[in-house]
Structures are given as structure tokens and as C-alpha cells.
Amino acid sequence: MSSAPVSSSLSNALPDLHAILGVEIGAELLEQALTHRSWAYEHPGSPHNERLEFLGDSILGQAVTVMLYTAHPDLDEGDLAKRRASLVSSVALAEVARRIGLGEHLRLGRGEELTGGRDKSSILADTVEAIIGASYISLGGDAATELVLRLIVPLLDNPERFGAAMDPKTSLQELSTRLGRGLPTYLVTDSGPDHSKRFHAIVILGSDEIAAGDGSSKKHAEMAAALEAWTLLQAGTA
């Protein structure tokens, strides 16, 4: 590991991050886990998180596999594989990252910052894996496994929302139809220059604007809006 000092912004955020994660990862390792390659490219000599991500992916898969195998002795190999695939997917990990507010702690290059990198599912998911890898190096296998379960198990506490997060537009369509609200439509607008556009989507049911969402692409904005609309309909507040 580099002996470079940890940035002051991260030092200030460490107590909050440790409280959220429930583990105290070494400061330099945690900083590396939060560092996207776009930042490292603009700051030569700074390590980025891709090696930690590689390690964390393996630890994540093993921990989830053992958890599912132990918790569901009645499921066959095919069902276990499907559940594992959904729990370790980028969508699931991005949901985890958003739940704990990880995006605000990322170290991104200017390009990613301008194009909404703090809410890109791929970047968020990769960072979760990198943090898992950092916890393994810093604290060992048992602590890393405990971190995986602490992050992943809440997805199982609300299986309907987890399913909706995997495919929010389909889930919203099914729910709105079941409730007799008709099929949703989307109104999407964009703003900003071509190289850094941001998209804003509104979900409309009948003549009512139900929810809105933003994203770095039309697809991501619609998905964000659909998940918010699904959440409101499910709660009976829209």
C-alpha cells in the first residue's frame, strides 16, 4: 500500500462510513476502494479500486453462496443459482450503494463527475465490491463475510422491492395494471451539453404525474422514476 496521506475530505467522512458499514477498514484501503480509475487517471500515482473490486467479487460470491445454501436446504441447484445471480448483480449492489449513500463518498474524475457518475449503477456496484475486497485485506475473511451479509441481507427483507429494483418498469406496469390504474407512460426531458447530458423522467398514469427520476441516460432516468412510482403505489400514497 501507498503511504500517501488520506485526503482530508475522506478523513472527515471516515466515522460516518465506518458507522454505515459496521467495520473499520484501514483508511488508505478505504480511500483506494472509493477511487474510480477516472480519478487515478487525473492524479498519476493514485491507486484505483479495480484490483480490490476483483477480490471483492470473489468474496461476495462465496459469502452469498454459503448463506443461500445454509438458509434454504429445500432449494435445488438451479433455484440457488438464480437467487445468487440476482443478489450479486449490478442492480442489487447499486441498490445497496444507494441505500447507504455511497455515491457521495466516491472519488471521480471530472468527466465522470459531469456525467452523473455518482449515481451510475455500474460505478456504485463496482465500489461495493471494492469495499468488500478492502475489508478482507484490512480485517480478514470473517469480517468481510459479515460485511457482505450486513449489506446484502436487507434486500431479502423486502423481496417485492428487490424484485422491483431489478426490473422497475415491468414491475410498475404489472402493479398499475393490477390496481386498475392503466399503463404508465413516460415524459423524458434532457438538459446540459451533449457530452454531459442529464435526463429527467416523469411517470404518468392516466392524467396524473405520479413520480419522477433523474439519470445519466434516458433509460436510467425512466428506471429511477419507475421505481419511485412503484414504491408510492405499493405504499398507497399515489
PDB file of C-alpha atoms in Angstrom:
ATOM      1  CA  MET A   1       0.000   0.000   0.000  1.00  0.00           C
ATOM      2  CA  SER A   2       0.995   3.569  -0.652  1.00  0.00           C
ATOM      3  CA  SER A   3       1.962   5.596   2.364  1.00  0.00           C
ATOM      4  CA  ALA A   4       0.395   8.750   0.931  1.00  0.00           C
ATOM      5  CA  PRO A   5      -1.769  10.592   3.449  1.00  0.00           C
ATOM      6  CA  VAL A   6      -5.504  10.081   3.307  1.00  0.00           C
ATOM      7  CA  SER A   7      -7.365  13.048   1.843  1.00  0.00           C
ATOM      8  CA  SER A   8      -8.846  15.425   4.402  1.00  0.00           C
ATOM      9  CA  SER A   9     -12.337  15.029   2.935  1.00  0.00           C
ATOM     10  CA  LEU A  10     -12.217  11.281   3.470  1.00  0.00           C
ATOM     11  CA  SER A  11     -10.722  11.672   6.941  1.00  0.00           C
ATOM     12  CA  ASN A  12     -13.730  13.768   7.891  1.00  0.00           C
ATOM     13  CA  ALA A  13     -16.095  11.160   6.440  1.00  0.00           C
ATOM     14  CA  LEU A  14     -14.427   8.091   7.995  1.00  0.00           C
ATOM     15  CA  PRO A  15     -16.543   7.954  11.172  1.00  0.00           C
ATOM     16  CA  ASP A  16     -19.749   8.100   9.134  1.00  0.00           C
ATOM     17  CA  LEU A  17     -18.540   5.463   6.677  1.00  0.00           C
ATOM     18  CA  HIS A  18     -17.383   3.145   9.436  1.00  0.00           C
ATOM     19  CA  ALA A  19     -20.728   3.518  11.207  1.00  0.00           C
ATOM     20  CA  ILE A  20     -22.642   2.769   7.997  1.00  0.00           C
ATOM     21  CA  LEU A  21     -20.506  -0.231   7.087  1.00  0.00           C
ATOM     22  CA  GLY A  22     -20.211  -1.554  10.620  1.00  0.00           C
ATOM     23  CA  VAL A  23     -16.482  -2.212  10.200  1.00  0.00           C
ATOM     24  CA  GLU A  24     -13.348  -0.065  10.441  1.00  0.00           C
ATOM     25  CA  ILE A  25     -11.409  -0.605   7.242  1.00  0.00           C
ATOM     26  CA  GLY A  26      -7.908   0.880   7.131  1.00  0.00           C
ATOM     27  CA  ALA A  27      -8.092   4.476   5.935  1.00  0.00           C
ATOM     28  CA  GLU A  28      -5.797   4.111   2.917  1.00  0.00           C
ATOM     29  CA  LEU A  29      -7.518   0.928   1.763  1.00  0.00           C
ATOM     30  CA  LEU A  30     -10.924   2.538   2.121  1.00  0.00           C
ATOM     31  CA  GLU A  31      -9.770   5.539   0.115  1.00  0.00           C
ATOM     32  CA  GLN A  32      -8.498   3.238  -2.624  1.00  0.00           C
ATOM     33  CA  ALA A  33     -11.799   1.334  -2.637  1.00  0.00           C
ATOM     34  CA  LEU A  34     -13.640   4.609  -3.226  1.00  0.00           C
ATOM     35  CA  THR A  35     -11.297   5.747  -6.011  1.00  0.00           C
ATOM     36  CA  HIS A  36     -12.546   5.270  -9.565  1.00  0.00           C
ATOM     37  CA  ARG A  37      -9.987   4.866 -12.321  1.00  0.00           C
ATOM     38  CA  SER A  38     -11.070   8.244 -13.769  1.00  0.00           C
ATOM     39  CA  TRP A  39      -9.703   9.917 -10.623  1.00  0.00           C
ATOM     40  CA  ALA A  40      -6.473   7.920 -10.771  1.00  0.00           C
ATOM     41  CA  TYR A  41      -6.023   8.899 -14.424  1.00  0.00           C
ATOM     42  CA  GLU A  42      -6.163  12.578 -13.452  1.00  0.00           C
ATOM     43  CA  HIS A  43      -3.921  12.044 -10.406  1.00  0.00           C
ATOM     44  CA  PRO A  44      -0.943   9.959 -11.573  1.00  0.00           C
ATOM     45  CA  GLY A  45       0.359   7.641  -8.881  1.00  0.00           C
ATOM     46  CA  SER A  46      -3.007   7.286  -7.132  1.00  0.00           C
ATOM     47  CA  PRO A  47      -4.177   3.660  -6.941  1.00  0.00           C
ATOM     48  CA  HIS A  48      -7.735   2.939  -8.092  1.00  0.00           C
ATOM     49  CA  ASN A  49     -10.172   0.298  -6.953  1.00  0.00           C
ATOM     50  CA  GLU A  50     -10.228  -2.275  -9.760  1.00  0.00           C
ATOM     51  CA  ARG A  51      -7.944  -4.844  -8.087  1.00  0.00           C
ATOM     52  CA  LEU A  52      -9.957  -4.558  -4.874  1.00  0.00           C
ATOM     53  CA  GLU A  53     -13.123  -4.962  -6.940  1.00  0.00           C
ATOM     54  CA  PHE A  54     -11.741  -8.187  -8.438  1.00  0.00           C
ATOM     55  CA  LEU A  55     -11.071  -9.563  -4.962  1.00  0.00           C
ATOM     56  CA  GLY A  56     -14.382  -8.378  -3.549  1.00  0.00           C
ATOM     57  CA  ASP A  57     -16.349 -10.027  -6.345  1.00  0.00           C
ATOM     58  CA  SER A  58     -14.982 -13.428  -5.324  1.00  0.00           C
ATOM     59  CA  ILE A  59     -15.642 -12.874  -1.612  1.00  0.00           C
ATOM     60  CA  LEU A  60     -19.158 -11.623  -2.338  1.00  0.00           C
ATOM     61  CA  GLY A  61     -19.983 -14.679  -4.427  1.00  0.00           C
ATOM     62  CA  GLN A  62     -18.705 -17.117  -1.825  1.00  0.00           C
ATOM     63  CA  ALA A  63     -20.469 -15.430   1.095  1.00  0.00           C
ATOM     64  CA  VAL A  64     -23.805 -15.258  -0.717  1.00  0.00           C
ATOM     65  CA  THR A  65     -23.487 -18.861  -1.926  1.00  0.00           C
ATOM     66  CA  VAL A  66     -22.852 -20.201   1.586  1.00  0.00           C
ATOM     67  CA  MET A  67     -25.655 -18.060   3.027  1.00  0.00           C
ATOM     68  CA  LEU A  68     -28.206 -19.296   0.481  1.00  0.00           C
ATOM     69  CA  TYR A  69     -27.067 -22.922   0.764  1.00  0.00           C
ATOM     70  CA  THR A  70     -27.401 -22.817   4.541  1.00  0.00           C
ATOM     71  CA  ALA A  71     -30.656 -20.858   4.721  1.00  0.00           C
ATOM     72  CA  HIS A  72     -32.530 -22.786   2.010  1.00  0.00           C
ATOM     73  CA  PRO A  73     -31.901 -26.545   2.307  1.00  0.00           C
ATOM     74  CA  ASP A  74     -35.071 -27.154   0.285  1.00  0.00           C
ATOM     75  CA  LEU A  75     -33.894 -25.370  -2.870  1.00  0.00           C
ATOM     76  CA  ASP A  76     -32.209 -27.223  -5.723  1.00  0.00           C
ATOM     77  CA  GLU A  77     -29.059 -26.065  -7.507  1.00  0.00           C
ATOM     78  CA  GLY A  78     -30.960 -24.181 -10.197  1.00  0.00           C
ATOM     79  CA  ASP A  79     -33.012 -22.119  -7.744  1.00  0.00           C
ATOM     80  CA  LEU A  80     -29.955 -21.387  -5.625  1.00  0.00           C
ATOM     81  CA  ALA A  81     -28.054 -20.221  -8.712  1.00  0.00           C
ATOM     82  CA  LYS A  82     -30.878 -17.869  -9.729  1.00  0.00           C
ATOM     83  CA  ARG A  83     -31.061 -16.314  -6.282  1.00  0.00           C
ATOM     84  CA  ARG A  84     -27.304 -15.912  -6.101  1.00  0.00           C
ATOM     85  CA  ALA A  85     -27.218 -14.271  -9.534  1.00  0.00           C
ATOM     86  CA  SER A  86     -29.834 -11.725  -8.503  1.00  0.00           C
ATOM     87  CA  LEU A  87     -28.149 -10.913  -5.182  1.00  0.00           C
ATOM     88  CA  VAL A  88     -24.691 -10.345  -6.671  1.00  0.00           C
ATOM     89  CA  SER A  89     -25.965  -8.477  -9.746  1.00  0.00           C
ATOM     90  CA  SER A  90     -25.004  -4.890 -10.507  1.00  0.00           C
ATOM     91  CA  VAL A  91     -28.606  -3.826  -9.928  1.00  0.00           C
ATOM     92  CA  ALA A  92     -28.619  -5.351  -6.437  1.00  0.00           C
ATOM     93  CA  LEU A  93     -25.236  -3.899  -5.494  1.00  0.00           C
ATOM     94  CA  ALA A  94     -26.212  -0.472  -6.813  1.00  0.00           C
ATOM     95  CA  GLU A  95     -29.365  -0.663  -4.675  1.00  0.00           C
ATOM     96  CA  VAL A  96     -27.138  -1.420  -1.678  1.00  0.00           C
ATOM     97  CA  ALA A  97     -24.863   1.519  -2.512  1.00  0.00           C
ATOM     98  CA  ARG A  98     -27.768   3.943  -2.831  1.00  0.00           C
ATOM     99  CA  ARG A  99     -29.279   2.737   0.437  1.00  0.00           C
ATOM    100  CA  ILE A 100     -26.096   3.587   2.350  1.00  0.00           C
ATOM    101  CA  GLY A 101     -25.392   6.823   0.468  1.00  0.00           C
ATOM    102  CA  LEU A 102     -22.127   5.579  -1.001  1.00  0.00           C
ATOM    103  CA  GLY A 103     -22.231   7.833  -4.051  1.00  0.00           C
ATOM    104  CA  GLU A 104     -21.394  10.974  -2.104  1.00  0.00           C
ATOM    105  CA  HIS A 105     -18.074   9.455  -0.979  1.00  0.00           C
ATOM    106  CA  LEU A 106     -16.738   8.412  -4.409  1.00  0.00           C
ATOM    107  CA  ARG A 107     -13.548   9.882  -5.851  1.00  0.00           C
ATOM    108  CA  LEU A 108     -14.297  10.543  -9.518  1.00  0.00           C
ATOM    109  CA  GLY A 109     -12.539  12.264 -12.362  1.00  0.00           C
ATOM    110  CA  ARG A 110     -14.073  15.385 -13.851  1.00  0.00           C
ATOM    111  CA  GLY A 111     -15.637  13.539 -16.776  1.00  0.00           C
ATOM    112  CA  GLU A 112     -17.484  11.074 -14.585  1.00  0.00           C
ATOM    113  CA  GLU A 113     -18.455  13.850 -12.196  1.00  0.00           C
ATOM    114  CA  LEU A 114     -20.021  15.824 -15.032  1.00  0.00           C
ATOM    115  CA  THR A 115     -21.914  12.840 -16.427  1.00  0.00           C
ATOM    116  CA  GLY A 116     -23.574  11.741 -13.195  1.00  0.00           C
ATOM    117  CA  GLY A 117     -21.049   9.117 -12.150  1.00  0.00           C
ATOM    118  CA  ARG A 118     -22.108   9.291  -8.513  1.00  0.00           C
ATOM    119  CA  ASP A 119     -25.384   7.603  -9.432  1.00  0.00           C
ATOM    120  CA  LYS A 120     -24.194   5.259 -12.185  1.00  0.00           C
ATOM    121  CA  SER A 121     -25.189   1.731 -11.251  1.00  0.00           C
ATOM    122  CA  SER A 122     -22.011   0.215 -12.673  1.00  0.00           C
ATOM    123  CA  ILE A 123     -19.712   2.522 -10.679  1.00  0.00           C
ATOM    124  CA  LEU A 124     -21.722   2.081  -7.491  1.00  0.00           C
ATOM    125  CA  ALA A 125     -21.777  -1.715  -7.824  1.00  0.00           C
ATOM    126  CA  ASP A 126     -18.048  -1.894  -8.519  1.00  0.00           C
ATOM    127  CA  THR A 127     -17.338   0.270  -5.491  1.00  0.00           C
ATOM    128  CA  VAL A 128     -19.344  -2.008  -3.203  1.00  0.00           C
ATOM    129  CA  GLU A 129     -17.230  -4.943  -4.397  1.00  0.00           C
ATOM    130  CA  ALA A 130     -14.049  -2.931  -3.875  1.00  0.00           C
ATOM    131  CA  ILE A 131     -15.063  -2.105  -0.293  1.00  0.00           C
ATOM    132  CA  ILE A 132     -15.679  -5.806   0.347  1.00  0.00           C
ATOM    133  CA  GLY A 133     -12.192  -6.547  -1.013  1.00  0.00           C
ATOM    134  CA  ALA A 134     -10.683  -3.823   1.176  1.00  0.00           C
ATOM    135  CA  SER A 135     -12.404  -5.236   4.246  1.00  0.00           C
ATOM    136  CA  TYR A 136     -10.885  -8.643   3.538  1.00  0.00           C
ATOM    137  CA  ILE A 137      -7.346  -7.261   3.298  1.00  0.00           C
ATOM    138  CA  SER A 138      -7.775  -4.957   6.272  1.00  0.00           C
ATOM    139  CA  LEU A 139      -9.752  -7.178   8.640  1.00  0.00           C
ATOM    140  CA  GLY A 140      -9.751 -10.754   7.343  1.00  0.00           C
ATOM    141  CA  GLY A 141     -12.206 -13.221   5.884  1.00  0.00           C
ATOM    142  CA  ASP A 142     -14.704 -13.397   8.747  1.00  0.00           C
ATOM    143  CA  ALA A 143     -15.150  -9.623   8.880  1.00  0.00           C
ATOM    144  CA  ALA A 144     -15.505  -9.443   5.096  1.00  0.00           C
ATOM    145  CA  THR A 145     -18.187 -12.137   5.122  1.00  0.00           C
ATOM    146  CA  GLU A 146     -20.044 -10.353   7.917  1.00  0.00           C
ATOM    147  CA  LEU A 147     -19.912  -7.136   5.883  1.00  0.00           C
ATOM    148  CA  VAL A 148     -21.329  -8.893   2.805  1.00  0.00           C
ATOM    149  CA  LEU A 149     -24.247 -10.268   4.793  1.00  0.00           C
ATOM    150  CA  ARG A 150     -24.854  -6.927   6.517  1.00  0.00           C
ATOM    151  CA  LEU A 151     -25.117  -5.246   3.125  1.00  0.00           C
ATOM    152  CA  ILE A 152     -26.997  -7.941   1.205  1.00  0.00           C
ATOM    153  CA  VAL A 153     -29.472  -9.462   3.671  1.00  0.00           C
ATOM    154  CA  PRO A 154     -31.668  -6.302   3.850  1.00  0.00           C
ATOM    155  CA  LEU A 155     -32.515  -6.919   0.191  1.00  0.00           C
ATOM    156  CA  LEU A 156     -34.188 -10.135   1.295  1.00  0.00           C
ATOM    157  CA  ASP A 157     -36.209  -8.342   3.974  1.00  0.00           C
ATOM    158  CA  ASN A 158     -38.241  -6.650   1.230  1.00  0.00           C
ATOM    159  CA  PRO A 159     -38.315  -9.134  -1.671  1.00  0.00           C
ATOM    160  CA  GLU A 160     -41.003  -7.202  -3.536  1.00  0.00           C
ATOM    161  CA  ARG A 161     -38.915  -4.022  -3.648  1.00  0.00           C
ATOM    162  CA  PHE A 162     -35.841  -6.028  -4.559  1.00  0.00           C
ATOM    163  CA  GLY A 163     -37.708  -7.577  -7.454  1.00  0.00           C
ATOM    164  CA  ALA A 164     -38.929  -4.147  -8.498  1.00  0.00           C
ATOM    165  CA  ALA A 165     -35.408  -2.746  -8.371  1.00  0.00           C
ATOM    166  CA  MET A 166     -34.251  -5.497 -10.735  1.00  0.00           C
ATOM    167  CA  ASP A 167     -36.835  -4.506 -13.390  1.00  0.00           C
ATOM    168  CA  PRO A 168     -38.711  -1.406 -12.239  1.00  0.00           C
ATOM    169  CA  LYS A 169     -40.559  -0.619 -15.477  1.00  0.00           C
ATOM    170  CA  THR A 170     -42.061  -4.104 -15.750  1.00  0.00           C
ATOM    171  CA  SER A 171     -42.877  -4.189 -12.036  1.00  0.00           C
ATOM    172  CA  LEU A 172     -44.604  -0.813 -12.246  1.00  0.00           C
ATOM    173  CA  GLN A 173     -46.627  -1.885 -15.275  1.00  0.00           C
ATOM    174  CA  GLU A 174     -47.771  -5.059 -13.516  1.00  0.00           C
ATOM    175  CA  LEU A 175     -48.693  -3.209 -10.317  1.00  0.00           C
ATOM    176  CA  SER A 176     -50.514  -0.325 -12.031  1.00  0.00           C
ATOM    177  CA  THR A 177     -52.499  -2.765 -14.159  1.00  0.00           C
ATOM    178  CA  ARG A 178     -53.418  -4.858 -11.112  1.00  0.00           C
ATOM    179  CA  LEU A 179     -54.605  -1.707  -9.334  1.00  0.00           C
ATOM    180  CA  GLY A 180     -56.675  -0.638 -12.336  1.00  0.00           C
ATOM    181  CA  ARG A 181     -54.568   2.454 -12.934  1.00  0.00           C
ATOM    182  CA  GLY A 182     -53.735   1.592 -16.548  1.00  0.00           C
ATOM    183  CA  LEU A 183     -50.370   1.509 -18.266  1.00  0.00           C
ATOM    184  CA  PRO A 184     -47.680   4.036 -17.320  1.00  0.00           C
ATOM    185  CA  THR A 185     -46.222   6.423 -19.836  1.00  0.00           C
ATOM    186  CA  TYR A 186     -43.003   8.419 -19.520  1.00  0.00           C
ATOM    187  CA  LEU A 187     -42.211  12.027 -20.298  1.00  0.00           C
ATOM    188  CA  VAL A 188     -38.444  12.492 -20.619  1.00  0.00           C
ATOM    189  CA  THR A 189     -36.528  15.735 -20.967  1.00  0.00           C
ATOM    190  CA  ASP A 190     -32.808  16.395 -21.021  1.00  0.00           C
ATOM    191  CA  SER A 191     -30.537  19.251 -20.136  1.00  0.00           C
ATOM    192  CA  GLY A 192     -26.884  20.163 -20.417  1.00  0.00           C
ATOM    193  CA  PRO A 193     -24.351  19.942 -23.244  1.00  0.00           C
ATOM    194  CA  ASP A 194     -24.075  16.829 -25.406  1.00  0.00           C
ATOM    195  CA  HIS A 195     -21.046  15.475 -23.547  1.00  0.00           C
ATOM    196  CA  SER A 196     -22.712  15.677 -20.129  1.00  0.00           C
ATOM    197  CA  LYS A 197     -26.478  15.461 -20.581  1.00  0.00           C
ATOM    198  CA  ARG A 198     -28.745  14.725 -17.645  1.00  0.00           C
ATOM    199  CA  PHE A 199     -32.176  13.216 -18.166  1.00  0.00           C
ATOM    200  CA  HIS A 200     -35.363  13.769 -16.171  1.00  0.00           C
ATOM    201  CA  ALA A 201     -38.276  11.339 -16.453  1.00  0.00           C
ATOM    202  CA  ILE A 202     -41.851  11.714 -15.210  1.00  0.00           C
ATOM    203  CA  VAL A 203     -44.181   8.733 -14.833  1.00  0.00           C
ATOM    204  CA  ILE A 204     -47.765   9.431 -15.876  1.00  0.00           C
ATOM    205  CA  LEU A 205     -50.755   7.243 -15.039  1.00  0.00           C
ATOM    206  CA  GLY A 206     -53.912   8.469 -16.735  1.00  0.00           C
ATOM    207  CA  SER A 207     -53.676  12.225 -16.332  1.00  0.00           C
ATOM    208  CA  ASP A 208     -51.663  12.098 -13.102  1.00  0.00           C
ATOM    209  CA  GLU A 209     -47.925  12.675 -12.764  1.00  0.00           C
ATOM    210  CA  ILE A 210     -47.004  10.018 -10.219  1.00  0.00           C
ATOM    211  CA  ALA A 211     -43.241  10.242  -9.753  1.00  0.00           C
ATOM    212  CA  ALA A 212     -40.023  11.489 -11.288  1.00  0.00           C
ATOM    213  CA  GLY A 213     -36.445  10.331 -11.597  1.00  0.00           C
ATOM    214  CA  ASP A 214     -33.112  11.502 -12.945  1.00  0.00           C
ATOM    215  CA  GLY A 215     -30.231   9.714 -14.603  1.00  0.00           C
ATOM    216  CA  SER A 216     -27.289   9.925 -16.948  1.00  0.00           C
ATOM    217  CA  SER A 217     -29.335   8.324 -19.747  1.00  0.00           C
ATOM    218  CA  LYS A 218     -32.982   8.176 -20.813  1.00  0.00           C
ATOM    219  CA  LYS A 219     -33.127   4.527 -19.708  1.00  0.00           C
ATOM    220  CA  HIS A 220     -31.699   5.193 -16.253  1.00  0.00           C
ATOM    221  CA  ALA A 221     -33.997   8.172 -15.679  1.00  0.00           C
ATOM    222  CA  GLU A 222     -37.051   6.099 -16.620  1.00  0.00           C
ATOM    223  CA  MET A 223     -35.932   3.267 -14.350  1.00  0.00           C
ATOM    224  CA  ALA A 224     -35.428   5.653 -11.429  1.00  0.00           C
ATOM    225  CA  ALA A 225     -38.846   7.215 -11.994  1.00  0.00           C
ATOM    226  CA  ALA A 226     -40.494   3.799 -12.352  1.00  0.00           C
ATOM    227  CA  LEU A 227     -39.006   2.523  -9.087  1.00  0.00           C
ATOM    228  CA  GLU A 228     -40.169   5.653  -7.254  1.00  0.00           C
ATOM    229  CA  ALA A 229     -43.670   5.298  -8.763  1.00  0.00           C
ATOM    230  CA  TRP A 230     -43.771   1.602  -7.832  1.00  0.00           C
ATOM    231  CA  THR A 231     -42.778   2.475  -4.251  1.00  0.00           C
ATOM    232  CA  LEU A 232     -45.535   5.099  -3.959  1.00  0.00           C
ATOM    233  CA  LEU A 233     -48.203   2.852  -5.471  1.00  0.00           C
ATOM    234  CA  GLN A 234     -47.142  -0.061  -3.275  1.00  0.00           C
ATOM    235  CA  ALA A 235     -47.493   2.174  -0.216  1.00  0.00           C
ATOM    236  CA  GLY A 236     -50.847   3.506  -1.410  1.00  0.00           C
ATOM    237  CA  THR A 237     -49.659   7.089  -1.451  1.00  0.00           C
ATOM    238  CA  ALA A 238     -50.036   7.808  -5.173  1.00  0.00           C
TER     239      ALA A 238
END
